[in-house]
Tab-separated table of C-alpha atoms and ligand atoms in Angstrom:
chain	number	residue	atom	x	y	z
A	7	MET	CA	0.000	0.000	0.000
A	8	SER	CA	1.219	3.479	-0.770
A	9	VAL	CA	2.402	5.854	1.919
A	10	LEU	CA	-0.047	8.680	2.632
A	11	LEU	CA	1.892	10.535	5.281
A	12	ARG	CA	5.553	10.534	6.213
A	13	ILE	CA	6.879	12.684	9.014
A	14	GLU	CA	10.663	12.981	8.792
A	15	ASP	CA	12.901	14.353	11.516
A	16	LEU	CA	10.330	16.767	12.833
A	17	TYR	CA	11.557	19.201	15.477
A	18	VAL	CA	9.373	21.813	17.169
A	19	GLN	CA	10.657	24.323	19.691
A	20	PHE	CA	8.846	27.143	21.431
A	21	GLY	CA	10.661	30.200	22.652
A	22	THR	CA	9.298	31.114	26.103
A	23	ASP	CA	10.380	33.394	28.964
A	24	GLU	CA	11.555	30.302	30.854
A	25	GLY	CA	13.715	29.134	27.941
A	26	THR	CA	13.326	27.054	24.816
A	27	VAL	CA	10.743	24.274	25.053
A	28	HIS	CA	11.898	21.238	23.059
A	29	ALA	CA	8.433	19.879	22.365
A	30	VAL	CA	9.202	17.555	19.428
A	31	ASN	CA	12.711	16.173	18.994
A	32	GLY	CA	13.198	14.278	15.757
A	33	LEU	CA	9.876	12.559	15.138
A	34	ASN	CA	9.644	9.992	12.338
A	35	LEU	CA	6.304	8.440	11.468
A	36	GLU	CA	4.713	6.763	8.492
A	37	LEU	CA	1.074	6.127	7.663
A	38	LYS	CA	-0.145	4.019	4.782
A	39	ALA	CA	-3.142	5.115	2.724
A	40	GLY	CA	-6.293	3.938	4.454
A	41	GLY	CA	-4.371	2.765	7.527
A	42	THR	CA	-4.407	3.870	11.151
A	43	VAL	CA	-1.488	4.669	13.392
A	44	ALA	CA	-1.804	5.577	17.036
A	45	ILE	CA	0.477	7.924	18.944
A	46	VAL	CA	0.568	7.206	22.662
A	47	GLY	CA	2.432	8.807	25.531
A	48	GLU	CA	1.915	10.760	28.711
A	49	SER	CA	0.685	14.305	28.718
A	50	GLY	CA	3.399	16.708	27.555
A	51	SER	CA	5.191	14.226	25.299
A	52	GLY	CA	4.632	16.374	22.203
A	53	LYS	CA	1.739	14.523	20.568
A	54	SER	CA	-0.528	17.521	20.009
A	55	THR	CA	2.353	19.782	19.042
A	56	ALA	CA	3.408	17.365	16.292
A	57	MET	CA	-0.144	17.088	14.978
A	58	THR	CA	-0.673	20.831	15.158
A	59	ALA	CA	2.559	21.283	13.173
A	60	LEU	CA	1.128	18.944	10.561
A	61	MET	CA	-2.042	21.047	10.376
A	62	ARG	CA	0.178	24.151	10.183
A	63	LEU	CA	-1.719	25.642	13.109
A	64	LEU	CA	1.179	26.281	15.502
A	65	PRO	CA	1.639	29.777	16.920
A	66	ARG	CA	4.347	32.024	15.506
A	67	THR	CA	6.525	31.384	18.544
A	68	ALA	CA	7.107	27.848	17.243
A	69	ARG	CA	10.305	26.933	15.379
A	70	VAL	CA	9.652	23.969	13.137
A	71	SER	CA	12.064	21.892	11.057
A	72	GLY	CA	11.909	18.603	9.186
A	73	HIS	CA	9.532	17.347	6.556
A	74	ILE	CA	5.900	16.289	6.591
A	75	TRP	CA	5.182	14.556	3.310
A	76	PHE	CA	1.545	14.240	2.390
A	77	ASP	CA	0.548	13.000	-1.002
A	78	GLY	CA	3.941	13.869	-2.464
A	79	GLN	CA	4.263	17.421	-1.084
A	80	ASP	CA	5.972	18.744	2.010
A	81	LEU	CA	3.314	20.392	4.159
A	82	LEU	CA	5.998	22.420	5.925
A	83	SER	CA	7.079	24.153	2.740
A	84	LEU	CA	3.643	25.069	1.410
A	85	SER	CA	2.377	28.652	1.467
A	86	SER	CA	-0.440	29.487	3.890
A	87	ARG	CA	-2.741	29.717	0.928
A	88	GLN	CA	-1.844	26.223	-0.279
A	89	VAL	CA	-2.318	24.902	3.254
A	90	ARG	CA	-5.767	26.437	3.518
A	91	ARG	CA	-6.735	24.571	0.355
A	92	LEU	CA	-5.806	21.251	1.969
A	93	ARG	CA	-7.022	21.835	5.506
A	94	GLY	CA	-10.637	20.881	6.108
A	95	HIS	CA	-10.716	19.230	2.703
A	96	HIS	CA	-7.950	16.639	2.212
A	97	ILE	CA	-6.675	16.793	5.791
A	98	SER	CA	-8.813	17.463	8.808
A	99	MET	CA	-8.521	17.239	12.534
A	100	VAL	CA	-10.818	16.253	15.373
A	101	PHE	CA	-9.794	17.911	18.632
A	102	GLN	CA	-10.084	16.698	22.193
A	103	ASN	CA	-12.232	19.604	23.251
A	104	PRO	CA	-14.812	20.454	20.562
A	105	MET	CA	-16.219	23.370	22.565
A	106	ALA	CA	-12.914	25.206	22.098
A	107	TYR	CA	-13.045	24.847	18.326
A	108	LEU	CA	-16.707	25.328	17.547
A	109	ASN	CA	-18.010	28.842	17.155
A	110	PRO	CA	-20.573	29.522	19.912
A	111	THR	CA	-22.374	32.137	17.793
A	112	LYS	CA	-23.042	29.924	14.756
A	113	THR	CA	-25.476	27.053	14.478
A	114	ILE	CA	-24.234	23.494	14.189
A	115	GLY	CA	-25.627	23.360	10.664
A	116	GLN	CA	-23.773	26.486	9.523
A	117	GLN	CA	-20.522	25.149	10.886
A	118	LEU	CA	-21.046	21.742	9.359
A	119	MET	CA	-21.619	23.236	5.908
A	120	GLU	CA	-18.549	25.452	6.137
A	121	PRO	CA	-15.916	23.019	4.803
A	122	LEU	CA	-18.095	22.241	1.794
A	123	LEU	CA	-18.805	25.886	1.019
A	124	TYR	CA	-15.276	27.112	1.734
A	125	HIS	CA	-13.759	24.567	-0.616
A	126	HIS	CA	-16.515	25.018	-3.218
A	127	LEU	CA	-17.457	21.373	-2.991
A	128	ALA	CA	-21.195	21.973	-2.979
A	129	THR	CA	-23.896	24.563	-3.534
A	130	PRO	CA	-25.586	25.858	-0.357
A	131	ARG	CA	-28.537	23.584	-1.006
A	132	GLN	CA	-26.345	20.517	-1.533
A	133	ALA	CA	-24.231	21.455	1.486
A	134	GLN	CA	-27.335	21.599	3.656
A	135	GLN	CA	-28.450	18.182	2.504
A	136	GLN	CA	-25.018	16.690	3.071
A	137	ALA	CA	-24.785	18.277	6.505
A	138	LEU	CA	-28.132	16.768	7.448
A	139	ASP	CA	-27.077	13.375	6.116
A	140	PHE	CA	-23.847	13.559	8.097
A	141	LEU	CA	-25.611	14.522	11.302
A	142	GLU	CA	-27.734	11.420	10.945
A	143	ARG	CA	-24.731	9.361	9.973
A	144	VAL	CA	-22.918	10.251	13.191
A	145	GLY	CA	-25.976	9.290	15.206
A	146	ILE	CA	-27.634	12.618	15.974
A	147	ALA	CA	-31.348	12.061	16.368
A	148	SER	CA	-33.787	14.577	14.838
A	149	ALA	CA	-31.008	15.944	12.660
A	150	ARG	CA	-33.255	18.529	11.032
A	151	ALA	CA	-34.169	20.111	14.356
A	152	ARG	CA	-30.589	19.883	15.636
A	153	PHE	CA	-29.287	21.587	12.505
A	154	SER	CA	-30.321	25.010	13.827
A	155	SER	CA	-29.114	24.396	17.388
A	156	TYR	CA	-26.071	26.099	18.878
A	157	PRO	CA	-23.091	24.236	20.361
A	158	PHE	CA	-24.108	24.973	23.968
A	159	GLU	CA	-27.324	23.020	23.414
A	160	PHE	CA	-25.356	19.784	22.820
A	161	SER	CA	-23.827	17.363	25.301
A	162	GLY	CA	-20.080	16.623	25.152
A	163	GLY	CA	-20.630	13.324	23.355
A	164	MET	CA	-22.951	14.931	20.821
A	165	LEU	CA	-20.479	17.759	20.160
A	166	GLN	CA	-17.752	15.210	19.542
A	167	ARG	CA	-20.031	13.559	16.997
A	168	VAL	CA	-20.521	16.947	15.339
A	169	MET	CA	-16.748	17.477	15.284
A	170	ILE	CA	-16.313	14.115	13.596
A	171	ALA	CA	-18.990	14.990	11.062
A	172	MET	CA	-17.216	18.308	10.385
A	173	GLY	CA	-13.911	16.514	10.008
A	174	LEU	CA	-15.287	13.994	7.560
A	175	ILE	CA	-17.845	15.935	5.561
A	176	ALA	CA	-15.399	17.054	2.862
A	177	GLY	CA	-14.073	13.493	2.414
A	178	PRO	CA	-10.476	13.914	3.659
A	179	LYS	CA	-7.703	11.481	2.798
A	180	LEU	CA	-6.223	12.005	6.223
A	181	LEU	CA	-7.938	12.488	9.553
A	182	ILE	CA	-6.020	13.522	12.639
A	183	ALA	CA	-7.935	12.627	15.782
A	184	ASP	CA	-6.277	14.115	18.863
A	185	GLU	CA	-7.658	12.357	21.945
A	186	PRO	CA	-11.147	12.491	20.443
A	187	THR	CA	-12.759	10.578	23.281
A	188	THR	CA	-10.724	11.563	26.327
A	189	ALA	CA	-13.399	13.902	27.655
A	190	LEU	CA	-16.187	11.348	27.267
A	191	ASP	CA	-17.467	8.582	29.474
A	192	VAL	CA	-16.602	4.990	28.623
A	193	THR	CA	-19.829	4.021	26.844
A	194	VAL	CA	-19.891	7.119	24.668
A	195	GLN	CA	-16.183	6.655	24.008
A	196	ALA	CA	-16.771	3.161	22.650
A	197	GLU	CA	-19.581	4.414	20.408
A	198	ILE	CA	-17.486	7.266	19.021
A	199	LEU	CA	-14.532	4.980	18.321
A	200	ALA	CA	-16.761	2.471	16.564
A	201	LEU	CA	-18.227	5.296	14.500
A	202	LEU	CA	-14.779	6.590	13.543
A	203	LYS	CA	-13.731	3.141	12.432
A	204	GLU	CA	-16.868	2.621	10.422
A	205	LEU	CA	-16.630	5.979	8.651
A	206	GLN	CA	-12.950	5.428	8.036
A	207	ALA	CA	-13.604	2.108	6.316
A	208	GLU	CA	-16.421	3.692	4.309
A	209	HIS	CA	-14.284	6.593	3.089
A	210	GLY	CA	-10.938	4.784	2.891
A	211	MET	CA	-9.139	7.550	4.703
A	212	GLY	CA	-5.941	7.291	6.719
A	213	MET	CA	-6.056	8.184	10.383
A	214	VAL	CA	-3.589	9.277	13.024
A	215	LEU	CA	-5.183	8.657	16.387
A	216	VAL	CA	-3.628	10.319	19.404
A	217	THR	CA	-4.591	8.657	22.647
A	218	HIS	CA	-3.157	7.961	26.059
A	219	ASP	CA	-5.304	4.840	26.285
A	220	MET	CA	-3.243	1.778	25.337
A	221	ALA	CA	-6.310	-0.426	24.896
A	222	VAL	CA	-7.785	2.060	22.422
A	223	ALA	CA	-4.490	2.157	20.514
A	224	ALA	CA	-4.350	-1.631	20.314
A	225	GLN	CA	-7.942	-1.853	19.181
A	226	MET	CA	-7.941	0.941	16.599
A	227	ALA	CA	-4.473	1.091	15.062
A	228	ASP	CA	-2.276	-1.033	12.804
A	229	GLU	CA	0.873	0.428	14.298
A	230	VAL	CA	1.670	2.322	17.463
A	231	TYR	CA	4.221	5.074	18.053
A	232	VAL	CA	5.177	5.610	21.684
A	233	MET	CA	6.337	9.164	22.362
A	234	TYR	CA	8.381	10.386	25.290
A	235	GLY	CA	10.009	13.799	25.539
A	236	GLY	CA	9.111	14.580	21.948
A	237	MET	CA	10.785	11.439	20.593
A	238	VAL	CA	9.483	8.098	19.442
A	239	VAL	CA	10.976	5.663	21.935
A	240	GLU	CA	9.207	2.693	20.410
A	241	HIS	CA	7.320	1.934	17.209
A	242	LEU	CA	5.616	-1.406	16.857
A	243	PRO	CA	2.740	-3.276	15.216
A	244	SER	CA	-0.300	-2.952	17.457
A	245	HIS	CA	-0.735	-6.716	17.777
A	246	GLU	CA	2.610	-6.776	19.578
A	247	LEU	CA	1.653	-3.981	21.939
A	248	MET	CA	0.296	-6.097	24.745
A	249	LYS	CA	3.256	-8.479	24.806
A	250	GLY	CA	4.896	-6.038	27.134
A	251	GLU	CA	8.489	-6.933	26.390
A	252	ALA	CA	9.470	-3.566	25.108
A	253	HIS	CA	10.805	-0.172	26.166
A	254	PRO	CA	10.651	0.262	29.940
A	255	TYR	CA	8.492	3.331	29.376
A	256	LEU	CA	6.004	1.347	27.306
A	257	ARG	CA	6.011	-1.369	29.969
A	258	GLY	CA	5.153	1.313	32.488
A	259	LEU	CA	2.317	2.608	30.326
A	260	LEU	CA	0.972	-0.915	29.870
A	261	ARG	CA	0.978	-1.482	33.613
A	262	SER	CA	-1.129	1.671	33.927
A	263	ILE	CA	-4.042	0.198	31.951
A	264	PRO	CA	-7.240	0.014	33.954
A	265	ARG	CA	-8.466	-3.515	34.620
A	266	ILE	CA	-10.880	-4.712	32.001
A	267	ASP	CA	-13.039	-6.589	34.493
A	268	GLY	CA	-14.396	-3.149	35.360
A	269	ARG	CA	-13.266	-3.253	38.966
A	270	ARG	CA	-11.915	0.113	39.928
A	271	GLU	CA	-8.558	0.067	41.523
A	272	LYS	CA	-5.801	2.530	42.031
A	273	LEU	CA	-3.793	2.664	38.824
A	274	PRO	CA	-0.114	2.031	39.055
A	275	PHE	CA	1.836	4.827	37.461
A	276	ILE	CA	5.346	5.440	36.311
A	277	ALA	CA	7.290	6.910	39.201
A	278	GLY	CA	8.950	10.275	38.731
A	279	ASN	CA	8.127	13.195	36.490
A	280	PRO	CA	8.156	13.403	32.703
A	281	VAL	CA	11.433	14.754	31.353
A	282	ASN	CA	11.782	18.518	31.497
A	283	THR	CA	11.927	19.743	27.916
A	284	VAL	CA	12.605	23.372	28.837
A	285	GLY	CA	16.186	24.568	28.330
A	286	THR	CA	18.698	21.888	27.400
A	287	LEU	CA	17.583	18.298	26.901
A	288	PRO	CA	19.516	15.605	28.812
A	289	HIS	CA	22.336	14.126	26.693
A	290	GLY	CA	21.408	10.549	27.421
A	291	CYS	CA	18.188	8.573	27.367
A	292	LEU	CA	15.362	10.945	28.247
A	293	PHE	CA	13.665	8.248	30.307
A	294	ALA	CA	16.781	7.322	32.301
A	295	SER	CA	15.881	9.213	35.466
A	296	ARG	CA	12.677	7.171	35.823
A	297	CYS	CA	13.892	3.874	34.433
A	298	PRO	CA	14.166	0.823	36.707
A	299	HIS	CA	16.733	-0.682	34.277
A	300	ARG	CA	19.031	2.317	34.170
A	301	ARG	CA	22.722	1.554	33.545
A	302	ASN	CA	25.787	3.704	32.966
A	303	GLN	CA	25.279	3.478	29.205
A	304	CYS	CA	22.033	5.353	29.575
A	305	SER	CA	23.890	8.619	30.048
A	306	GLU	CA	24.406	8.405	26.289
A	307	ARG	CA	21.461	8.719	23.894
A	308	PRO	CA	20.426	5.155	22.967
A	309	PRO	CA	20.384	4.098	19.327
A	310	LEU	CA	17.210	3.064	17.577
A	311	VAL	CA	17.330	-0.721	17.601
A	312	LYS	CA	15.381	-2.790	15.111
A	313	LEU	CA	13.601	-5.632	16.873
A	314	GLY	CA	11.583	-6.924	13.956
A	315	ASP	CA	9.603	-5.897	10.938
A	316	ARG	CA	8.248	-2.403	11.709
A	317	HIS	CA	9.377	-2.674	15.306
A	318	GLU	CA	12.041	-0.310	16.656
A	319	VAL	CA	12.998	0.699	20.131
A	320	MET	CA	15.234	3.532	21.338
A	321	CYS	CA	16.879	1.842	24.273
A	322	TRP	CA	20.151	0.254	25.329
A	323	LEU	CA	18.341	-2.730	26.842
A	324	PRO	CA	18.264	-4.927	23.723
A	325	TYR	CA	22.048	-4.849	23.962
A	326	VAL	CA	22.001	-6.272	27.443
A	327	ASP	CA	22.803	-9.899	27.771
A	328	MET	CA	20.751	-11.479	30.468
A	329	GLU	CA	24.060	-12.097	32.232
A	330	GLU	CA	25.346	-8.643	32.945
A	331	ASP	CA	28.864	-7.916	33.992
A	332	ASP	CA	29.356	-7.811	37.744
A	333	ASP	CA	29.575	-4.036	37.756
A	334	GLY	CA	26.201	-3.742	36.087
A	335	GLN	CA	27.835	-2.726	32.843
A	336	PHE	CA	27.178	-4.151	29.468
A	337	GLY	CA	28.852	-3.712	26.173
A	338	ILE	CA	27.925	-3.450	22.537
A	339	GLN	CA	29.656	-6.791	21.951
A	340	SER	CA	26.760	-8.451	23.776
A	341	VAL	CA	24.265	-7.729	20.998
A	342	GLY	CA	21.821	-10.595	21.223
A	343	ALA	CA	19.791	-12.266	18.533
A	344	ALA	CA	17.042	-9.730	19.111
A	345	GLY	CA	19.001	-6.603	18.355
A	346	THR	CA	20.615	-5.228	15.254
A	347	HIS	CA	21.818	-1.678	15.150
A	348	LEU	CA	19.967	0.369	12.532
B	422	LIG	N1	2.301	27.257	22.474
B	422	LIG	C1	3.204	26.705	23.291
B	422	LIG	N2	4.157	27.463	23.883
B	422	LIG	C2	5.079	26.907	24.711
B	422	LIG	N3	5.122	25.602	25.009
B	422	LIG	C3	4.198	24.796	24.462
B	422	LIG	C4	3.185	25.302	23.563
B	422	LIG	N4	2.394	24.263	23.173
B	422	LIG	C5	2.890	23.172	23.785
B	422	LIG	N5	3.964	23.483	24.560
B	422	LIG	C6	4.789	22.556	25.354
B	422	LIG	O1	5.225	21.521	24.508
B	422	LIG	C7	5.278	20.288	25.211
B	422	LIG	C8	4.442	19.252	24.487
B	422	LIG	O2	3.078	19.568	24.641
B	422	LIG	P1	1.913	18.812	23.871
B	422	LIG	O3	2.297	18.670	22.450
B	422	LIG	O4	0.645	19.521	24.166
B	422	LIG	O5	1.939	17.382	24.564
B	422	LIG	P2	0.824	16.219	24.542
B	422	LIG	O6	-0.154	16.508	23.459
B	422	LIG	O7	1.620	14.975	24.309
B	422	LIG	O8	0.210	16.227	25.902
B	422	LIG	C9	4.800	20.582	26.628
B	422	LIG	O9	5.938	20.787	27.415
B	422	LIG	C10	4.019	21.862	26.451
B	422	LIG	O10	4.028	22.609	27.623
B	423	LIG	MG1	-2.256	16.721	23.638
């Protein structure tokens, strides 16, 4: 299958009064046409910043470098005018908090028709019909009556459905969904995810799903990118996600999954704080200060190690023989069958 999206060496920095924020630090990601990749990671790991860079919606304080190839063109080198032609038409985004992105003074119907009218994809009459169809399609009852409602008259789950309808109405090739269900309760979340999957299959679009929910990633995506400190520390096929023999950070995230038997219990979490990305980044592994497997080597940045087809991990651990030296050291010569240096 052809590649729809390729992010290459993406860096994003923000200049702030406290210093430079290194939000994204060399992100590489690939999405096949019609496929789904998930980006997972704790809050602050640079997921939204990377996606906002892709949408070319970052504030002017952002310094961006790298390439974001979409359909043969580099989104980062397009003019604002060229970007506006793509956004909302061939690429669209569903945000975590629809209320922040919907206009409170316009009806749902007006806002739903906007992508079609802006991109001259329909006459006003056709746009209205399509908007009504889409409202029904995303499960909004009495669509005709709801068409003239304002955002404040909708519940959170309903607004998220509207956002999805807005994202899909122009038939994009690529949908970015940034934690689209985080604000919703579990039942509504499941419905929205099922709807996204269904519409995706119907329209054959590619999707990047940002989530901090590992179960959602495993269920929705073909491949998963695990971000930490603005870097991908592991990239793997989603069916390998739950094996749990991966980057210590990913193991930590997997241990944080709520129990599926529904019993509430205190979630384990990864001890320590996420890496500080303000000022200068640590030279070594960004996860080292929290890592239970930390060794001296970890004061150097680990290489990206290929563990299998479409499976890479940025960690020194694959180099560790089970029998470590007495001093807790290990050397490159102990590369096991699992690890080959990229
Ligand atoms: N406009 C901004 N100005 C300064 N720092 C920002 C801005 N947007 C995001 N950041 C910082 O970039 C880092 C990554 O944030 P974000 O991409 O929102 O993470 P995530 O989506 O993974 O939670 C955080 O440290 C955040 O504070
Ligand atoms: Mg975010």
